[in-house]
CSV table of C-alpha atoms and ligand atoms in Angstrom, one decimal:
chain,number,residue,atom,x,y,z
E,125,MET,CA,-21.8,11.6,2.1
E,126,LYS,CA,-20.3,8.5,0.4
E,127,ILE,CA,-16.6,8.8,0.3
E,128,ALA,CA,-13.2,6.8,-0.5
E,129,ILE,CA,-10.0,7.5,1.3
E,130,VAL,CA,-6.9,6.8,-0.7
E,131,THR,CA,-3.6,7.2,0.9
E,132,GLY,CA,-0.5,7.9,-1.5
E,133,ALA,CA,-2.9,9.5,-3.9
E,134,SER,CA,-0.1,11.7,-5.2
E,135,SER,CA,1.7,9.0,-7.2
E,136,GLY,CA,2.0,5.6,-8.6
E,137,LEU,CA,-0.4,3.1,-7.2
E,138,GLY,CA,-2.7,5.4,-5.1
E,139,ARG,CA,-3.0,7.7,-8.0
E,140,ALA,CA,-4.2,4.7,-10.2
E,141,PHE,CA,-6.6,3.7,-7.4
E,142,VAL,CA,-8.3,7.2,-7.4
E,143,ARG,CA,-8.7,7.2,-11.2
E,144,GLN,CA,-10.3,3.8,-11.1
E,145,LEU,CA,-12.6,4.7,-8.2
E,146,ASP,CA,-13.6,7.8,-10.1
E,147,ARG,CA,-14.4,5.7,-13.3
E,148,GLU,CA,-16.5,3.2,-11.2
E,149,GLY,CA,-18.6,6.2,-9.9
E,150,GLY,CA,-21.1,6.1,-6.9
E,151,LEU,CA,-19.0,8.2,-4.5
E,152,ASP,CA,-19.6,11.8,-3.4
E,153,GLU,CA,-16.1,12.5,-2.7
E,154,ILE,CA,-12.6,11.0,-2.8
E,155,TRP,CA,-10.3,12.0,0.0
E,156,GLY,CA,-6.8,11.7,-1.2
E,157,VAL,CA,-3.9,11.9,1.4
E,158,ALA,CA,-0.2,12.4,0.7
E,159,ARG,CA,2.4,15.1,1.4
E,160,ARG,CA,2.4,16.6,-2.2
E,161,ALA,CA,-0.8,18.7,-2.2
E,162,GLY,CA,0.1,19.9,-5.8
E,163,ARG,CA,0.2,16.5,-7.3
E,164,MET,CA,-3.2,15.7,-5.9
E,165,GLU,CA,-4.8,18.8,-7.1
E,166,GLU,CA,-3.6,18.2,-10.6
E,167,LEU,CA,-5.3,14.7,-10.2
E,168,ALA,CA,-8.5,16.3,-8.9
E,169,ALA,CA,-8.7,18.4,-11.8
E,170,GLU,CA,-9.1,15.4,-14.2
E,171,LEU,CA,-11.8,13.5,-12.3
E,172,ASN,CA,-15.6,13.6,-12.4
E,173,THR,CA,-15.7,12.8,-8.7
E,174,PRO,CA,-14.9,15.7,-6.3
E,175,MET,CA,-11.7,15.1,-4.8
E,176,ARG,CA,-10.2,16.6,-1.6
E,177,ALA,CA,-6.4,16.8,-1.6
E,178,LEU,CA,-5.4,16.4,2.3
E,179,ALA,CA,-1.7,17.3,2.6
E,180,LEU,CA,-0.5,15.2,5.5
E,181,ASP,CA,2.7,13.6,6.5
E,182,LEU,CA,1.4,10.2,7.9
E,183,VAL,CA,4.7,9.5,9.6
E,184,LYS,CA,3.5,12.2,12.1
E,185,PRO,CA,0.9,10.8,14.6
E,186,GLU,CA,-0.8,14.2,14.6
E,187,SER,CA,-1.8,13.7,10.9
E,188,ILE,CA,-3.9,10.7,11.8
E,189,GLU,CA,-5.6,12.7,14.6
E,190,ALA,CA,-6.3,15.4,12.1
E,191,LEU,CA,-8.1,13.0,9.8
E,192,LYS,CA,-9.8,11.4,12.6
E,193,ASP,CA,-11.1,15.0,13.8
E,194,ARG,CA,-12.3,15.7,10.1
E,195,MET,CA,-14.2,12.4,10.0
E,196,GLU,CA,-15.8,13.1,13.5
E,197,GLU,CA,-16.9,16.7,12.2
E,198,GLU,CA,-18.2,15.6,8.8
E,199,GLN,CA,-19.5,12.0,9.6
E,200,PRO,CA,-18.8,10.7,6.1
E,201,ASP,CA,-20.1,7.1,5.1
E,202,VAL,CA,-16.5,5.7,4.3
E,203,ARG,CA,-17.2,3.1,1.5
E,204,VAL,CA,-13.6,2.3,0.5
E,205,LEU,CA,-10.3,2.7,2.4
E,206,ILE,CA,-7.1,2.1,0.4
E,207,ASN,CA,-4.0,2.4,2.4
E,208,ALA,CA,-1.3,2.8,-0.5
E,209,ALA,CA,1.1,5.3,1.1
E,210,GLY,CA,4.4,3.5,1.7
E,211,PHE,CA,8.0,3.3,0.7
E,212,GLY,CA,10.9,1.0,0.8
E,213,LYS,CA,14.8,1.6,0.8
E,214,PHE,CA,17.2,-0.8,-0.7
E,215,GLY,CA,20.3,-1.7,1.4
E,216,THR,CA,21.2,-3.7,4.3
E,217,TYR,CA,20.7,-2.7,8.1
E,218,ALA,CA,24.1,-1.1,7.9
E,219,ASP,CA,23.2,1.1,4.9
E,220,MET,CA,20.0,2.4,6.5
E,221,THR,CA,20.0,5.7,8.5
E,222,LEU,CA,17.9,5.9,11.6
E,223,PRO,CA,15.2,8.1,10.0
E,224,GLU,CA,15.0,5.7,7.0
E,225,THR,CA,14.5,2.7,9.1
E,226,SER,CA,12.1,4.4,11.7
E,227,ASP,CA,10.1,6.3,8.9
E,228,MET,CA,9.5,3.1,6.9
E,229,ILE,CA,8.2,1.4,10.1
E,230,ASP,CA,6.2,4.3,11.1
E,231,LEU,CA,4.5,4.8,7.6
E,232,ASN,CA,4.1,1.2,6.5
E,233,CYS,CA,3.0,-0.2,9.7
E,234,LYS,CA,2.0,2.3,12.3
E,235,ALA,CA,0.3,4.7,10.1
E,236,ALA,CA,-1.4,2.1,8.1
E,237,ALA,CA,-2.9,0.4,11.3
E,238,ASN,CA,-3.8,3.6,13.2
E,239,LEU,CA,-5.4,5.1,10.1
E,240,THR,CA,-7.4,1.9,9.5
E,241,ALA,CA,-8.5,2.0,13.2
E,242,ALA,CA,-9.6,5.5,12.9
E,243,VAL,CA,-11.6,4.9,9.6
E,244,ILE,CA,-13.4,1.7,10.4
E,245,PRO,CA,-15.8,3.3,12.9
E,246,HIS,CA,-17.1,5.3,10.0
E,247,MET,CA,-17.7,2.4,7.7
E,248,GLY,CA,-20.9,0.4,7.3
E,249,ARG,CA,-22.1,-2.8,5.8
E,250,GLY,CA,-20.5,-3.3,2.4
E,251,GLY,CA,-17.3,-1.1,3.3
E,252,ARG,CA,-14.2,-2.3,1.6
E,253,VAL,CA,-10.5,-1.9,2.9
E,254,LEU,CA,-7.5,-2.6,0.7
E,255,GLU,CA,-4.3,-2.6,2.6
E,256,ILE,CA,-1.3,-2.3,0.1
E,257,CYS,CA,1.3,-4.9,1.2
E,258,SER,CA,3.7,-6.4,-1.2
E,259,SER,CA,5.1,-10.0,-2.3
E,260,ALA,CA,7.9,-8.9,-0.3
E,261,SER,CA,5.8,-9.9,2.8
E,262,PHE,CA,5.9,-13.6,1.9
E,263,GLN,CA,9.6,-14.1,3.1
E,264,PRO,CA,12.4,-12.2,4.6
E,265,LEU,CA,14.5,-10.4,2.0
E,266,PRO,CA,18.1,-9.5,2.8
E,267,GLY,CA,19.1,-6.4,1.3
E,268,PHE,CA,15.4,-5.3,1.4
E,269,ASN,CA,15.2,-6.3,5.0
E,270,VAL,CA,13.3,-3.6,7.0
E,271,TYR,CA,10.7,-3.1,3.9
E,272,ALA,CA,9.9,-6.8,3.7
E,273,ALA,CA,9.4,-6.8,7.4
E,274,THR,CA,7.1,-3.9,7.5
E,275,LYS,CA,5.0,-5.5,4.7
E,276,ALA,CA,4.9,-8.8,6.6
E,277,PHE,CA,3.5,-6.8,9.6
E,278,LEU,CA,0.7,-5.4,7.3
E,279,LEU,CA,-0.1,-8.7,5.7
E,280,HIS,CA,-0.7,-10.3,9.1
E,281,TYR,CA,-2.5,-7.2,10.5
E,282,SER,CA,-4.9,-7.2,7.4
E,283,ARG,CA,-5.6,-10.8,7.5
E,284,ALA,CA,-6.7,-10.6,11.3
E,285,LEU,CA,-8.6,-7.6,10.7
E,286,ARG,CA,-10.5,-9.3,8.0
E,287,TRP,CA,-11.8,-11.7,10.7
E,288,GLU,CA,-12.4,-8.8,13.2
E,289,VAL,CA,-14.6,-6.7,10.9
E,290,ALA,CA,-16.3,-9.6,8.9
E,291,PRO,CA,-19.4,-9.6,11.4
E,292,ARG,CA,-19.9,-5.8,10.4
E,293,GLY,CA,-20.0,-6.6,6.8
E,294,ILE,CA,-16.7,-5.2,6.0
E,295,CYS,CA,-14.3,-6.8,3.5
E,296,VAL,CA,-10.5,-6.5,4.0
E,297,THR,CA,-8.2,-7.6,1.2
E,298,ALA,CA,-4.3,-7.6,1.6
E,299,VAL,CA,-2.9,-6.6,-1.8
E,300,CYS,CA,0.3,-8.3,-2.4
E,301,PRO,CA,1.9,-7.4,-5.8
E,302,GLY,CA,5.3,-7.8,-7.2
E,303,TRP,CA,7.2,-4.9,-8.8
E,304,ILE,CA,5.1,-2.0,-10.0
E,305,LYS,CA,6.5,0.7,-12.5
E,306,THR,CA,6.1,3.7,-10.3
E,307,GLU,CA,8.2,6.2,-8.4
E,308,PHE,CA,8.8,3.6,-5.7
E,309,MET,CA,12.2,2.4,-7.3
E,310,LYS,CA,13.5,5.8,-7.6
E,311,VAL,CA,12.8,6.6,-3.7
E,312,ALA,CA,14.1,3.0,-2.9
E,313,ARG,CA,17.5,3.5,-4.7
E,314,ASP,CA,18.1,6.8,-2.9
E,315,THR,CA,20.0,5.3,0.0
E,316,ALA,CA,23.8,4.8,0.8
E,317,ASN,CA,23.7,1.4,-1.1
E,318,GLY,CA,20.8,1.8,-3.7
E,319,ARG,CA,22.3,-0.8,-6.0
E,320,THR,CA,21.5,-3.6,-3.8
E,321,VAL,CA,18.6,-4.5,-5.9
E,322,ARG,CA,19.2,-3.9,-9.6
E,323,HIS,CA,16.3,-5.6,-11.6
E,324,TYR,CA,12.7,-5.5,-11.3
E,325,PRO,CA,11.2,-8.6,-13.3
E,326,PHE,CA,7.6,-8.9,-14.4
E,327,ALA,CA,6.9,-5.1,-13.3
E,328,LEU,CA,3.3,-4.4,-13.8
E,329,ARG,CA,1.5,-1.0,-14.6
E,330,PRO,CA,0.0,0.7,-11.6
E,331,GLU,CA,-3.5,0.7,-13.5
E,332,THR,CA,-3.3,-3.1,-13.9
E,333,VAL,CA,-2.6,-3.6,-10.3
E,334,ALA,CA,-5.4,-1.2,-9.1
E,335,SER,CA,-8.1,-2.7,-11.2
E,336,ARG,CA,-7.1,-6.3,-10.4
E,337,ALA,CA,-7.1,-5.5,-6.7
E,338,LEU,CA,-10.4,-3.7,-6.7
E,339,ARG,CA,-11.9,-6.7,-8.6
E,340,ASP,CA,-10.5,-9.3,-6.1
E,341,ASN,CA,-11.7,-7.2,-3.1
E,342,ARG,CA,-15.3,-7.2,-4.7
E,343,LEU,CA,-14.8,-10.9,-5.1
E,344,GLY,CA,-14.1,-11.2,-1.3
E,345,MET,CA,-10.6,-12.4,-1.4
E,346,ALA,CA,-8.5,-12.1,1.7
E,347,VAL,CA,-5.1,-11.9,-0.1
E,348,THR,CA,-4.4,-11.0,-3.9
E,349,THR,CA,-1.2,-10.9,-5.7
E,350,CYS,CA,-2.6,-9.3,-8.8
E,351,SER,CA,-0.3,-11.4,-11.1
E,352,LEU,CA,0.9,-15.0,-11.8
E,353,PRO,CA,4.7,-14.5,-10.9
E,354,SER,CA,3.7,-13.1,-7.4
E,355,LEU,CA,1.2,-16.0,-7.0
E,356,VAL,CA,3.9,-18.4,-7.7
E,357,GLN,CA,6.0,-16.7,-5.0
E,358,ARG,CA,3.2,-16.8,-2.5
E,359,THR,CA,2.8,-20.5,-3.1
E,360,ALA,CA,6.5,-21.3,-3.1
E,361,SER,CA,6.8,-19.2,0.2
E,362,LYS,CA,4.4,-21.6,1.7
E,363,PHE,CA,6.0,-24.9,0.8
E,364,LEU,CA,9.7,-24.2,0.5
E,365,PRO,CA,12.1,-23.4,3.3
E,366,HIS,CA,12.4,-19.5,3.4
E,367,CYS,CA,16.3,-20.0,3.6
E,368,PHE,CA,16.0,-21.5,-0.1
E,369,ILE,CA,14.0,-18.7,-1.3
E,370,MET,CA,16.4,-16.1,0.3
E,371,ALA,CA,19.1,-17.8,-1.6
E,372,CYS,CA,17.4,-17.5,-4.9
E,373,TRP,CA,16.7,-13.9,-4.0
E,374,GLU,CA,20.4,-13.2,-3.1
E,375,GLY,CA,21.4,-14.6,-6.5
E,376,LEU,CA,18.8,-12.9,-8.5
E,377,ARG,CA,19.2,-9.5,-7.2
E,378,ARG,CA,23.0,-9.5,-7.9
E,379,ILE,CA,22.5,-10.2,-11.6
C,1467,NAP,N1,6.2,-0.1,-6.8
C,1467,NAP,C1,6.3,-1.3,-6.5
C,1467,NAP,O1,7.1,-2.2,-7.0
C,1467,NAP,C2,5.5,-1.9,-5.3
C,1467,NAP,C3,5.4,-3.3,-5.2
C,1467,NAP,C4,4.6,-3.7,-4.1
C,1467,NAP,C5,3.9,-3.0,-3.3
C,1467,NAP,N2,4.0,-1.5,-3.4
C,1467,NAP,C6,3.4,-0.8,-2.4
C,1467,NAP,O2,2.5,0.1,-3.1
C,1467,NAP,C7,2.3,1.3,-2.4
C,1467,NAP,C8,2.3,2.6,-3.4
C,1467,NAP,O3,3.8,2.6,-3.7
C,1467,NAP,P1,4.0,3.1,-5.3
C,1467,NAP,O4,4.7,2.0,-6.0
C,1467,NAP,O5,3.0,3.7,-5.8
C,1467,NAP,O6,5.1,4.1,-4.9
C,1467,NAP,P2,5.2,5.7,-5.2
C,1467,NAP,O7,4.9,6.0,-6.6
C,1467,NAP,O8,6.5,6.1,-4.6
C,1467,NAP,O9,4.0,6.2,-4.3
C,1467,NAP,C9,4.2,6.4,-2.8
C,1467,NAP,C10,3.0,7.0,-2.2
C,1467,NAP,O10,3.2,7.2,-0.8
C,1467,NAP,C11,3.1,8.5,-0.4
C,1467,NAP,N3,3.9,8.7,0.8
C,1467,NAP,C12,5.2,8.5,1.0
C,1467,NAP,N4,5.7,9.0,2.2
C,1467,NAP,C13,4.5,9.5,2.7
C,1467,NAP,C14,4.2,10.1,4.1
C,1467,NAP,N5,5.2,10.3,4.9
C,1467,NAP,N6,3.0,10.6,4.3
C,1467,NAP,C15,2.1,10.4,3.4
C,1467,NAP,N7,2.1,9.9,2.3
C,1467,NAP,C16,3.4,9.5,2.0
C,1467,NAP,C17,3.7,9.4,-1.7
C,1467,NAP,O11,3.1,10.7,-1.5
C,1467,NAP,P3,4.0,11.9,-1.0
C,1467,NAP,O12,5.4,11.6,-1.5
C,1467,NAP,O13,3.4,13.0,-1.9
C,1467,NAP,O14,3.9,12.1,0.4
C,1467,NAP,C18,3.1,8.6,-2.7
C,1467,NAP,O15,1.8,9.1,-3.0
C,1467,NAP,C19,3.2,1.3,-1.3
C,1467,NAP,O16,2.9,0.8,0.0
C,1467,NAP,C20,4.4,0.3,-1.6
C,1467,NAP,O17,5.0,-0.2,-0.7
C,1467,NAP,C21,4.9,-1.0,-4.4
């Protein structure tokens, strides 16, 4: 049974990936993972490909175990893994509660790495992995500190993983877009200091990011930014001192 596993399938980018994979066809099933089963069932109803809605809280290690057990039982041929579950919170270190900081690290880093390691044994040649990082991964971001740091982890993890699994014919792409019009901002603003970041320039539609990311993964790219502004940011972060980029960010986010 050829399947795709998409985390974060109840909303935003994850949902756009599911729709895009459905349009592309060739899969027997799509397994969506998120906490809101109802949202995923609504999505499943509009697809041609059968979709399973796996209601799991990926912050909990037992959720990864449950998914691992299910794959052991059913032995699917996982053609595509997309790790899109993730969230950020605006605010400085002092604005964050302990659960906000821990859950961000647990979901964006631990769950992504553990889920990937659980899925790869069920992938064969031609398997595709898309780890949804962010342009926030290219440099530290005051006021969005923990989130940017978690995405830097995922970017580095993805790049090294690409080399580790290349001999097995699996292609890993780190997807590093800028702002996307999803529920992300609503979740991010819901903190003690949600006004730390006020504008989201060049925000893209999730459908645009999903189709560009899948295209660039198919082209074998290690990293994709999915847009020109994020590509400029990536290039600038390689050549300019990070303290200069942080100073620009500090100015821009206050406008
Ligand atoms: N939007 C942006 O500006 C932007 C930019 C760059 C990168 N990204 C990244 O893109 C990815 C998708 O975000 P989005 O923009 O689509 O935001 P979104 O609309 O808020 O979607 C986030 C998804 O993550 C899932 N999720 C959150 N906590 C979870 C948990 N504990 N267990 C399982 N699933 C969980 C949510 O599902 P439930 O709530 O149902 O669990 C939802 O499906 C994230 O990794 C984000 O960091 C976003």
